[in-house]
Amino acid sequence: MGYDRGSVLVLADDSTNDSSTYLEPKPHVTNHTSYPIRAMPNLCPLIVTKIIAKERVSDGGVNYTNNREECRGSRLVSKNSERKGGQPSGRSVANLPEHTTVNVRQNNLEDLVRVWNQWDSDTRGIFTEKYGDIAHLITIRVDEQLIQAMVRFWDPAYQCFTFNQEDMTPTIEEYAALLRIDNVQFGKIYVKEPKPLTFRRKLVRLTDMTDAWAEKQIKKKNETVCIPWSSLRESALSHPDILKRVNLFALAIYGLVIFPRVLGHLEVAVFDFFERLKQGVNPVPTILAETFRSLSTCRRVGKGRFIGCAQLLNVWILSHFWKVECTPFHMFSKTFAPLEAYLKKEWPKEITEQHWVSVLQNLRAEDITWRAPWIRPSVLLYKCGSQDWVPLLGLWGGVGYAPLLVQRQFLRDNLYQQPEG
């Protein structure tokens, strides 16, 4: 399939049922689901809030200095948007490699799909109630060509994609809506325990196996302590305690899909994180932090393996091309599952990286569904204390997160300031 300059792939939806959807390249389709800023009085606090300029730091985060620059409408800064060879230029990308080669290799998830398919509806219901819709991630096809193309447009200093002149970034609210993880405390984030249990003790507690068994399963891969998924597979499938089965399956998804640092293995940091989930920690900021960190590392070096959650990133970007004339009522229901709806749609296949680059580097504002059709009305986390940004802590590091860069993605939402301390 070829693309003219300025064309984008659009999922057109003329009614509320799935059968009427179709894919086609359309030039600059009017965005029917976003709203002009002037019509949204609730955005006034965003527009008048003083935003301060950011400087690059070595770990992929952002530093802020006082009174550098104010928000200019819906843009944070003015920038040179010229392109060269499919690469963004200007702003902070001058010192970045011109070309990127990113490995998006994923774990083989057939075992997880088989386990899920063998569970009865009661077990699935218990899992979903406890862990949200993360099980849908195991059946989402990752478009490696798309992810590779997207990395080219990632700005590590600003923690956002810049497609042509349009800034976009996954937000906490968007990922929370996709995963439907409702039984957590919104403002409670993951922080590593200062004195966690040993890896062996955690394995014993999760599996009910012996200390000797746990000690034998622990491996070291490239200086990373981990355990093979094959060691946990049987317990996840047939453990006599249904809650143990559910917990082990969720752990596997977090280790193999959401934080796939070591292929075929679950890393010790994932076990630490999983222990905190039981205390009501919101997993989304951590998921987002590791996605941002991996994107920044790959973009700065110009190569490497993407170890963020490729499935969520894939769904996120395509959802912003999900065109609907009007948002169906059922999308506002608490029972509506965005990932399930995504899986029922037909999405582009067999598109080369260069075609995706051509699409992304010519994007215009009217090509994009700024507010994803499945996003729920929610409180927006946009600052921490007196700072107009939020620190996100991942499993292996932290980043700065400034959603005011992408105001158009959360039109009409309320603002929430993270308290200090």
PDB file of C-alpha atoms in Angstrom, residues 41-303:
ATOM      1  CA  PRO A  41     -13.577  26.811  29.284  1.00  0.00           C
ATOM      2  CA  ASN A  42     -12.324  24.092  31.614  1.00  0.00           C
ATOM      3  CA  LEU A  43      -8.969  24.282  29.865  1.00  0.00           C
ATOM      4  CA  CYS A  44      -8.325  27.815  31.117  1.00  0.00           C
ATOM      5  CA  PRO A  45      -6.229  26.613  34.086  1.00  0.00           C
ATOM      6  CA  LEU A  46      -4.033  24.687  31.662  1.00  0.00           C
ATOM      7  CA  ILE A  47      -3.531  27.523  29.244  1.00  0.00           C
ATOM      8  CA  VAL A  48      -2.704  30.145  31.833  1.00  0.00           C
ATOM      9  CA  THR A  49      -0.549  27.890  33.988  1.00  0.00           C
ATOM     10  CA  LYS A  50       3.042  28.991  33.733  1.00  0.00           C
ATOM     11  CA  ILE A  51       5.211  26.302  32.190  1.00  0.00           C
ATOM     12  CA  ILE A  52       8.926  26.561  32.620  1.00  0.00           C
ATOM     13  CA  ALA A  53      11.517  25.487  30.099  1.00  0.00           C
ATOM     14  CA  LYS A  54      13.205  22.129  30.420  1.00  0.00           C
ATOM     15  CA  GLU A  55      16.798  21.042  30.040  1.00  0.00           C
ATOM     16  CA  ARG A  56      18.138  17.627  29.188  1.00  0.00           C
ATOM     17  CA  VAL A  57      19.620  15.448  31.897  1.00  0.00           C
ATOM     18  CA  SER A  58      21.607  12.269  31.568  1.00  0.00           C
ATOM     19  CA  ASP A  59      18.987   9.808  32.825  1.00  0.00           C
ATOM     20  CA  GLY A  60      16.231  10.758  30.407  1.00  0.00           C
ATOM     21  CA  GLY A  61      14.392  12.876  32.925  1.00  0.00           C
ATOM     22  CA  VAL A  62      13.740  16.596  32.837  1.00  0.00           C
ATOM     23  CA  ASN A  63      14.903  19.507  34.942  1.00  0.00           C
ATOM     24  CA  TYR A  64      12.997  22.725  35.226  1.00  0.00           C
ATOM     25  CA  THR A  65      14.338  26.246  35.653  1.00  0.00           C
ATOM     26  CA  ASN A  66      12.206  29.144  36.758  1.00  0.00           C
ATOM     27  CA  ASN A  67      10.491  31.668  34.547  1.00  0.00           C
ATOM     28  CA  ARG A  68      11.981  30.655  31.225  1.00  0.00           C
ATOM     29  CA  GLU A  69       8.925  30.385  29.078  1.00  0.00           C
ATOM     30  CA  GLU A  70       5.147  30.366  29.301  1.00  0.00           C
ATOM     31  CA  CYS A  71       2.724  28.061  27.616  1.00  0.00           C
ATOM     32  CA  ARG A  72       1.843  29.360  24.166  1.00  0.00           C
ATOM     33  CA  GLY A  73      -1.681  28.149  23.576  1.00  0.00           C
ATOM     34  CA  SER A  74      -1.520  24.382  23.379  1.00  0.00           C
ATOM     35  CA  ARG A  75       2.224  24.273  22.633  1.00  0.00           C
ATOM     36  CA  LEU A  76       4.941  24.312  25.249  1.00  0.00           C
ATOM     37  CA  VAL A  77       7.685  25.790  23.088  1.00  0.00           C
ATOM     38  CA  SER A  78       8.162  27.022  19.570  1.00  0.00           C
ATOM     39  CA  LYS A  79      10.404  24.780  17.559  1.00  0.00           C
ATOM     40  CA  ASN A  80      11.869  24.102  14.196  1.00  0.00           C
ATOM     41  CA  SER A  81       9.871  21.255  12.666  1.00  0.00           C
ATOM     42  CA  GLU A  82      11.864  20.682   9.497  1.00  0.00           C
ATOM     43  CA  ARG A  83      12.657  17.079   8.669  1.00  0.00           C
ATOM     44  CA  LYS A  84      15.648  15.485   7.072  1.00  0.00           C
ATOM     45  CA  GLY A  85      15.666  11.899   5.891  1.00  0.00           C
ATOM     46  CA  GLY A  86      12.653  10.972   7.984  1.00  0.00           C
ATOM     47  CA  GLN A  87      14.269  12.255  11.178  1.00  0.00           C
ATOM     48  CA  PRO A  88      12.949  15.084  13.314  1.00  0.00           C
ATOM     49  CA  SER A  89      15.333  18.012  13.648  1.00  0.00           C
ATOM     50  CA  GLY A  90      15.538  21.189  15.672  1.00  0.00           C
ATOM     51  CA  ARG A  91      14.649  21.611  19.324  1.00  0.00           C
ATOM     52  CA  SER A  92      16.732  19.155  21.368  1.00  0.00           C
ATOM     53  CA  VAL A  93      17.477  16.485  18.754  1.00  0.00           C
ATOM     54  CA  ALA A  94      20.611  18.035  17.253  1.00  0.00           C
ATOM     55  CA  ASN A  95      22.933  15.633  19.093  1.00  0.00           C
ATOM     56  CA  LEU A  96      20.853  12.515  18.518  1.00  0.00           C
ATOM     57  CA  PRO A  97      21.810   9.849  15.964  1.00  0.00           C
ATOM     58  CA  GLU A  98      20.342  10.440  12.522  1.00  0.00           C
ATOM     59  CA  HIS A  99      19.349   6.791  12.139  1.00  0.00           C
ATOM     60  CA  THR A 100      17.900   4.343  14.638  1.00  0.00           C
ATOM     61  CA  THR A 101      17.841   0.553  14.582  1.00  0.00           C
ATOM     62  CA  VAL A 102      15.606  -0.787  17.312  1.00  0.00           C
ATOM     63  CA  ASN A 103      14.932  -4.395  18.249  1.00  0.00           C
ATOM     64  CA  VAL A 104      11.281  -4.888  19.234  1.00  0.00           C
ATOM     65  CA  ARG A 105      11.519  -8.639  19.753  1.00  0.00           C
ATOM     66  CA  GLN A 106       8.796  -9.977  22.046  1.00  0.00           C
ATOM     67  CA  ASN A 107       8.420 -13.032  24.240  1.00  0.00           C
ATOM     68  CA  ASN A 108       6.559 -16.029  22.887  1.00  0.00           C
ATOM     69  CA  LEU A 109       3.205 -15.742  24.646  1.00  0.00           C
ATOM     70  CA  GLU A 110       1.597 -18.966  23.428  1.00  0.00           C
ATOM     71  CA  ASP A 111       1.887 -20.497  26.906  1.00  0.00           C
ATOM     72  CA  LEU A 112       0.026 -17.573  28.449  1.00  0.00           C
ATOM     73  CA  VAL A 113      -2.701 -17.731  25.814  1.00  0.00           C
ATOM     74  CA  ARG A 114      -3.077 -21.462  26.442  1.00  0.00           C
ATOM     75  CA  VAL A 115      -3.344 -20.959  30.211  1.00  0.00           C
ATOM     76  CA  TRP A 116      -5.942 -18.216  29.768  1.00  0.00           C
ATOM     77  CA  ASN A 117      -8.007 -20.309  27.367  1.00  0.00           C
ATOM     78  CA  GLN A 118      -8.057 -23.237  29.804  1.00  0.00           C
ATOM     79  CA  TRP A 119      -9.440 -21.164  32.644  1.00  0.00           C
ATOM     80  CA  ASP A 120     -13.165 -21.112  33.279  1.00  0.00           C
ATOM     81  CA  SER A 121     -15.173 -17.892  33.370  1.00  0.00           C
ATOM     82  CA  ASP A 122     -15.090 -17.724  37.181  1.00  0.00           C
ATOM     83  CA  THR A 123     -11.292 -17.780  37.283  1.00  0.00           C
ATOM     84  CA  ARG A 124     -11.096 -15.180  34.529  1.00  0.00           C
ATOM     85  CA  GLY A 125     -13.566 -13.009  36.413  1.00  0.00           C
ATOM     86  CA  ILE A 126     -11.487 -13.173  39.591  1.00  0.00           C
ATOM     87  CA  PHE A 127      -8.387 -12.256  37.607  1.00  0.00           C
ATOM     88  CA  THR A 128     -10.000  -9.275  35.861  1.00  0.00           C
ATOM     89  CA  GLU A 129     -11.493  -7.944  39.081  1.00  0.00           C
ATOM     90  CA  LYS A 130      -8.087  -8.047  40.729  1.00  0.00           C
ATOM     91  CA  TYR A 131      -5.770  -7.026  37.885  1.00  0.00           C
ATOM     92  CA  GLY A 132      -7.915  -5.254  35.320  1.00  0.00           C
ATOM     93  CA  ASP A 133      -7.633  -5.997  31.603  1.00  0.00           C
ATOM     94  CA  ILE A 134      -3.938  -6.852  31.422  1.00  0.00           C
ATOM     95  CA  ALA A 135      -4.815 -10.341  30.124  1.00  0.00           C
ATOM     96  CA  HIS A 136      -5.863  -8.788  26.791  1.00  0.00           C
ATOM     97  CA  LEU A 137      -2.249  -7.750  26.237  1.00  0.00           C
ATOM     98  CA  ILE A 138      -1.201 -11.338  25.515  1.00  0.00           C
ATOM     99  CA  THR A 139      -3.295 -11.448  22.321  1.00  0.00           C
ATOM    100  CA  ILE A 140      -2.378  -8.018  20.919  1.00  0.00           C
ATOM    101  CA  ARG A 141      -0.160  -8.219  17.861  1.00  0.00           C
ATOM    102  CA  VAL A 142       2.800  -5.859  18.063  1.00  0.00           C
ATOM    103  CA  ASP A 143       3.534  -4.011  14.831  1.00  0.00           C
ATOM    104  CA  GLU A 144       7.317  -3.966  15.078  1.00  0.00           C
ATOM    105  CA  GLN A 145       7.661  -1.744  12.010  1.00  0.00           C
ATOM    106  CA  LEU A 146       5.386   0.853  13.606  1.00  0.00           C
ATOM    107  CA  ILE A 147       7.279   0.883  16.917  1.00  0.00           C
ATOM    108  CA  GLN A 148      10.610   1.161  15.105  1.00  0.00           C
ATOM    109  CA  ALA A 149       9.291   4.122  13.119  1.00  0.00           C
ATOM    110  CA  MET A 150       7.911   5.808  16.242  1.00  0.00           C
ATOM    111  CA  VAL A 151      11.258   5.671  18.038  1.00  0.00           C
ATOM    112  CA  ARG A 152      12.714   7.974  15.372  1.00  0.00           C
ATOM    113  CA  PHE A 153      10.339  10.727  16.495  1.00  0.00           C
ATOM    114  CA  TRP A 154      10.875  10.380  20.241  1.00  0.00           C
ATOM    115  CA  ASP A 155      12.389  13.396  21.985  1.00  0.00           C
ATOM    116  CA  PRO A 156      14.273  12.187  25.092  1.00  0.00           C
ATOM    117  CA  ALA A 157      14.531  15.677  26.587  1.00  0.00           C
ATOM    118  CA  TYR A 158      10.800  16.371  26.443  1.00  0.00           C
ATOM    119  CA  GLN A 159       9.605  12.773  26.895  1.00  0.00           C
ATOM    120  CA  CYS A 160       7.236  12.996  23.954  1.00  0.00           C
ATOM    121  CA  PHE A 161       6.860  12.116  20.292  1.00  0.00           C
ATOM    122  CA  THR A 162       7.051  15.004  17.859  1.00  0.00           C
ATOM    123  CA  PHE A 163       5.336  14.005  14.628  1.00  0.00           C
ATOM    124  CA  ASN A 164       5.868  16.874  12.200  1.00  0.00           C
ATOM    125  CA  GLN A 165       4.773  19.784  14.436  1.00  0.00           C
ATOM    126  CA  GLU A 166       2.494  17.761  16.715  1.00  0.00           C
ATOM    127  CA  ASP A 167       3.538  16.717  20.225  1.00  0.00           C
ATOM    128  CA  MET A 168       2.023  13.488  21.540  1.00  0.00           C
ATOM    129  CA  THR A 169       2.832  11.238  24.457  1.00  0.00           C
ATOM    130  CA  PRO A 170       1.103   8.402  26.310  1.00  0.00           C
ATOM    131  CA  THR A 171      -0.484   9.724  29.490  1.00  0.00           C
ATOM    132  CA  ILE A 172      -1.267   8.134  32.825  1.00  0.00           C
ATOM    133  CA  GLU A 173      -4.980   8.671  32.237  1.00  0.00           C
ATOM    134  CA  GLU A 174      -4.877   6.991  28.817  1.00  0.00           C
ATOM    135  CA  TYR A 175      -2.993   3.922  30.014  1.00  0.00           C
ATOM    136  CA  ALA A 176      -5.260   3.665  33.067  1.00  0.00           C
ATOM    137  CA  ALA A 177      -8.318   3.717  30.797  1.00  0.00           C
ATOM    138  CA  LEU A 178      -6.819   1.023  28.562  1.00  0.00           C
ATOM    139  CA  LEU A 179      -5.967  -1.313  31.431  1.00  0.00           C
ATOM    140  CA  ARG A 180      -9.101  -0.622  33.521  1.00  0.00           C
ATOM    141  CA  ILE A 181      -7.241  -1.120  36.781  1.00  0.00           C
ATOM    142  CA  ASP A 182      -9.777   0.330  39.189  1.00  0.00           C
ATOM    143  CA  ASN A 183      -8.948  -1.269  42.530  1.00  0.00           C
ATOM    144  CA  VAL A 184      -5.856   0.854  43.187  1.00  0.00           C
ATOM    145  CA  GLN A 185      -5.163   4.119  44.969  1.00  0.00           C
ATOM    146  CA  PHE A 186      -4.725   6.767  42.284  1.00  0.00           C
ATOM    147  CA  GLY A 187      -1.948   8.696  44.037  1.00  0.00           C
ATOM    148  CA  LYS A 188      -0.107   5.716  45.526  1.00  0.00           C
ATOM    149  CA  ILE A 189       2.987   5.035  43.435  1.00  0.00           C
ATOM    150  CA  TYR A 190       5.584   2.301  43.418  1.00  0.00           C
ATOM    151  CA  VAL A 191       8.730   2.845  45.463  1.00  0.00           C
ATOM    152  CA  LYS A 192      11.153  -0.005  45.972  1.00  0.00           C
ATOM    153  CA  GLU A 193      11.185  -1.465  49.466  1.00  0.00           C
ATOM    154  CA  PRO A 194      14.381  -0.465  51.322  1.00  0.00           C
ATOM    155  CA  LYS A 195      14.703  -3.973  52.780  1.00  0.00           C
ATOM    156  CA  PRO A 196      12.698  -6.326  50.580  1.00  0.00           C
ATOM    157  CA  LEU A 197      12.394 -10.046  51.112  1.00  0.00           C
ATOM    158  CA  THR A 198      14.993 -12.148  49.354  1.00  0.00           C
ATOM    159  CA  PHE A 199      14.126 -13.377  45.884  1.00  0.00           C
ATOM    160  CA  ARG A 200      14.058 -16.940  47.194  1.00  0.00           C
ATOM    161  CA  ARG A 201      11.547 -16.114  49.936  1.00  0.00           C
ATOM    162  CA  LYS A 202       9.271 -14.354  47.458  1.00  0.00           C
ATOM    163  CA  LEU A 203       9.307 -17.382  45.178  1.00  0.00           C
ATOM    164  CA  VAL A 204       8.420 -19.687  48.044  1.00  0.00           C
ATOM    165  CA  ARG A 205       5.553 -17.456  49.151  1.00  0.00           C
ATOM    166  CA  LEU A 206       4.129 -17.107  45.635  1.00  0.00           C
ATOM    167  CA  THR A 207       4.359 -20.774  44.656  1.00  0.00           C
ATOM    168  CA  ASP A 208       4.194 -22.709  47.963  1.00  0.00           C
ATOM    169  CA  MET A 209       7.258 -24.607  46.775  1.00  0.00           C
ATOM    170  CA  THR A 210      10.291 -25.436  48.939  1.00  0.00           C
ATOM    171  CA  ASP A 211      13.350 -23.290  49.595  1.00  0.00           C
ATOM    172  CA  ALA A 212      15.501 -25.836  47.770  1.00  0.00           C
ATOM    173  CA  TRP A 213      13.272 -25.659  44.677  1.00  0.00           C
ATOM    174  CA  ALA A 214      13.328 -21.859  44.682  1.00  0.00           C
ATOM    175  CA  GLU A 215      17.103 -21.720  45.054  1.00  0.00           C
ATOM    176  CA  LYS A 216      17.512 -24.066  42.098  1.00  0.00           C
ATOM    177  CA  GLN A 217      15.282 -21.975  39.793  1.00  0.00           C
ATOM    178  CA  ILE A 218      17.054 -18.639  40.295  1.00  0.00           C
ATOM    179  CA  LYS A 219      19.308 -17.781  37.352  1.00  0.00           C
ATOM    180  CA  LYS A 220      21.572 -14.947  36.301  1.00  0.00           C
ATOM    181  CA  LYS A 221      21.287 -13.568  32.759  1.00  0.00           C
ATOM    182  CA  ASN A 222      23.672 -10.759  31.801  1.00  0.00           C
ATOM    183  CA  GLU A 223      24.138  -9.797  35.452  1.00  0.00           C
ATOM    184  CA  THR A 224      20.359  -9.781  35.966  1.00  0.00           C
ATOM    185  CA  VAL A 225      18.845 -12.077  38.605  1.00  0.00           C
ATOM    186  CA  CYS A 226      15.723 -13.765  37.241  1.00  0.00           C
ATOM    187  CA  ILE A 227      13.711 -16.974  36.959  1.00  0.00           C
ATOM    188  CA  PRO A 228      12.672 -18.781  33.750  1.00  0.00           C
ATOM    189  CA  TRP A 229       8.978 -18.577  32.923  1.00  0.00           C
ATOM    190  CA  SER A 230       9.070 -22.336  32.336  1.00  0.00           C
ATOM    191  CA  SER A 231       9.663 -22.819  36.073  1.00  0.00           C
ATOM    192  CA  LEU A 232       6.363 -21.100  36.915  1.00  0.00           C
ATOM    193  CA  ARG A 233       4.231 -22.258  33.999  1.00  0.00           C
ATOM    194  CA  GLU A 234       2.844 -25.412  35.579  1.00  0.00           C
ATOM    195  CA  SER A 235       1.926 -23.649  38.824  1.00  0.00           C
ATOM    196  CA  ALA A 236       0.125 -20.899  36.906  1.00  0.00           C
ATOM    197  CA  LEU A 237      -1.879 -23.543  35.075  1.00  0.00           C
ATOM    198  CA  SER A 238      -2.748 -26.026  37.804  1.00  0.00           C
ATOM    199  CA  HIS A 239      -1.966 -24.723  41.298  1.00  0.00           C
ATOM    200  CA  PRO A 240      -4.725 -26.028  43.631  1.00  0.00           C
ATOM    201  CA  ASP A 241      -5.212 -22.555  45.133  1.00  0.00           C
ATOM    202  CA  ILE A 242      -7.160 -20.453  42.622  1.00  0.00           C
ATOM    203  CA  LEU A 243      -5.761 -17.190  44.017  1.00  0.00           C
ATOM    204  CA  LYS A 244      -2.211 -18.515  43.625  1.00  0.00           C
ATOM    205  CA  ARG A 245      -2.962 -19.374  39.993  1.00  0.00           C
ATOM    206  CA  VAL A 246      -4.364 -15.915  39.388  1.00  0.00           C
ATOM    207  CA  ASN A 247      -1.397 -14.193  41.046  1.00  0.00           C
ATOM    208  CA  LEU A 248       1.194 -16.235  39.162  1.00  0.00           C
ATOM    209  CA  PHE A 249      -0.507 -15.543  35.849  1.00  0.00           C
ATOM    210  CA  ALA A 250      -0.569 -11.806  36.564  1.00  0.00           C
ATOM    211  CA  LEU A 251       3.090 -11.937  37.566  1.00  0.00           C
ATOM    212  CA  ALA A 252       3.903 -13.645  34.265  1.00  0.00           C
ATOM    213  CA  ILE A 253       2.130 -10.912  32.274  1.00  0.00           C
ATOM    214  CA  TYR A 254       4.005  -8.194  34.138  1.00  0.00           C
ATOM    215  CA  GLY A 255       7.329  -9.985  33.620  1.00  0.00           C
ATOM    216  CA  LEU A 256       6.918 -11.191  30.025  1.00  0.00           C
ATOM    217  CA  VAL A 257       4.712  -8.494  28.475  1.00  0.00           C
ATOM    218  CA  ILE A 258       4.767  -5.267  30.474  1.00  0.00           C
ATOM    219  CA  PHE A 259       8.397  -5.340  31.683  1.00  0.00           C
ATOM    220  CA  PRO A 260      10.057  -7.811  29.251  1.00  0.00           C
ATOM    221  CA  ARG A 261      13.656  -7.000  30.142  1.00  0.00           C
ATOM    222  CA  VAL A 262      14.992 -10.556  29.898  1.00  0.00           C
ATOM    223  CA  LEU A 263      13.329 -12.671  27.216  1.00  0.00           C
ATOM    224  CA  GLY A 264      11.793 -15.855  28.569  1.00  0.00           C
ATOM    225  CA  HIS A 265      12.491 -14.843  32.171  1.00  0.00           C
ATOM    226  CA  LEU A 266      10.964 -12.805  34.991  1.00  0.00           C
ATOM    227  CA  GLU A 267      13.404 -10.332  36.523  1.00  0.00           C
ATOM    228  CA  VAL A 268      13.772  -9.898  40.282  1.00  0.00           C
ATOM    229  CA  ALA A 269      12.655  -6.244  40.099  1.00  0.00           C
ATOM    230  CA  VAL A 270       9.307  -7.400  38.691  1.00  0.00           C
ATOM    231  CA  PHE A 271       8.795  -9.554  41.792  1.00  0.00           C
ATOM    232  CA  ASP A 272       9.514  -6.541  44.015  1.00  0.00           C
ATOM    233  CA  PHE A 273       7.010  -4.468  42.046  1.00  0.00           C
ATOM    234  CA  PHE A 274       4.406  -7.226  42.135  1.00  0.00           C
ATOM    235  CA  GLU A 275       4.608  -7.394  45.922  1.00  0.00           C
ATOM    236  CA  ARG A 276       3.716  -3.695  46.090  1.00  0.00           C
ATOM    237  CA  LEU A 277       0.692  -4.166  43.825  1.00  0.00           C
ATOM    238  CA  LYS A 278      -0.949  -6.080  46.656  1.00  0.00           C
ATOM    239  CA  GLN A 279      -0.792  -2.883  48.710  1.00  0.00           C
ATOM    240  CA  GLY A 280      -2.908  -0.936  46.224  1.00  0.00           C
ATOM    241  CA  VAL A 281      -0.072   0.714  44.299  1.00  0.00           C
ATOM    242  CA  ASN A 282      -1.084   2.248  40.958  1.00  0.00           C
ATOM    243  CA  PRO A 283       1.009   0.368  38.342  1.00  0.00           C
ATOM    244  CA  VAL A 284       0.430   2.837  35.493  1.00  0.00           C
ATOM    245  CA  PRO A 285       3.085   5.459  36.391  1.00  0.00           C
ATOM    246  CA  THR A 286       5.684   2.690  36.646  1.00  0.00           C
ATOM    247  CA  ILE A 287       4.629   1.206  33.299  1.00  0.00           C
ATOM    248  CA  LEU A 288       4.843   4.630  31.693  1.00  0.00           C
ATOM    249  CA  ALA A 289       8.229   5.381  33.277  1.00  0.00           C
ATOM    250  CA  GLU A 290       9.843   2.250  31.857  1.00  0.00           C
ATOM    251  CA  THR A 291       8.292   2.902  28.442  1.00  0.00           C
ATOM    252  CA  PHE A 292       9.723   6.434  28.417  1.00  0.00           C
ATOM    253  CA  ARG A 293      13.117   5.275  29.668  1.00  0.00           C
ATOM    254  CA  SER A 294      13.435   2.601  27.011  1.00  0.00           C
ATOM    255  CA  LEU A 295      12.342   4.956  24.228  1.00  0.00           C
ATOM    256  CA  SER A 296      14.888   7.536  25.396  1.00  0.00           C
ATOM    257  CA  THR A 297      17.720   5.019  25.599  1.00  0.00           C
ATOM    258  CA  CYS A 298      17.032   3.645  22.123  1.00  0.00           C
ATOM    259  CA  ARG A 299      16.743   7.142  20.635  1.00  0.00           C
ATOM    260  CA  ARG A 300      19.908   8.485  22.238  1.00  0.00           C
ATOM    261  CA  VAL A 301      22.061   5.506  21.329  1.00  0.00           C
ATOM    262  CA  GLY A 302      20.415   4.951  17.959  1.00  0.00           C
ATOM    263  CA  LYS A 303      19.996   1.250  18.621  1.00  0.00           C
TER     264      LYS A 303
END
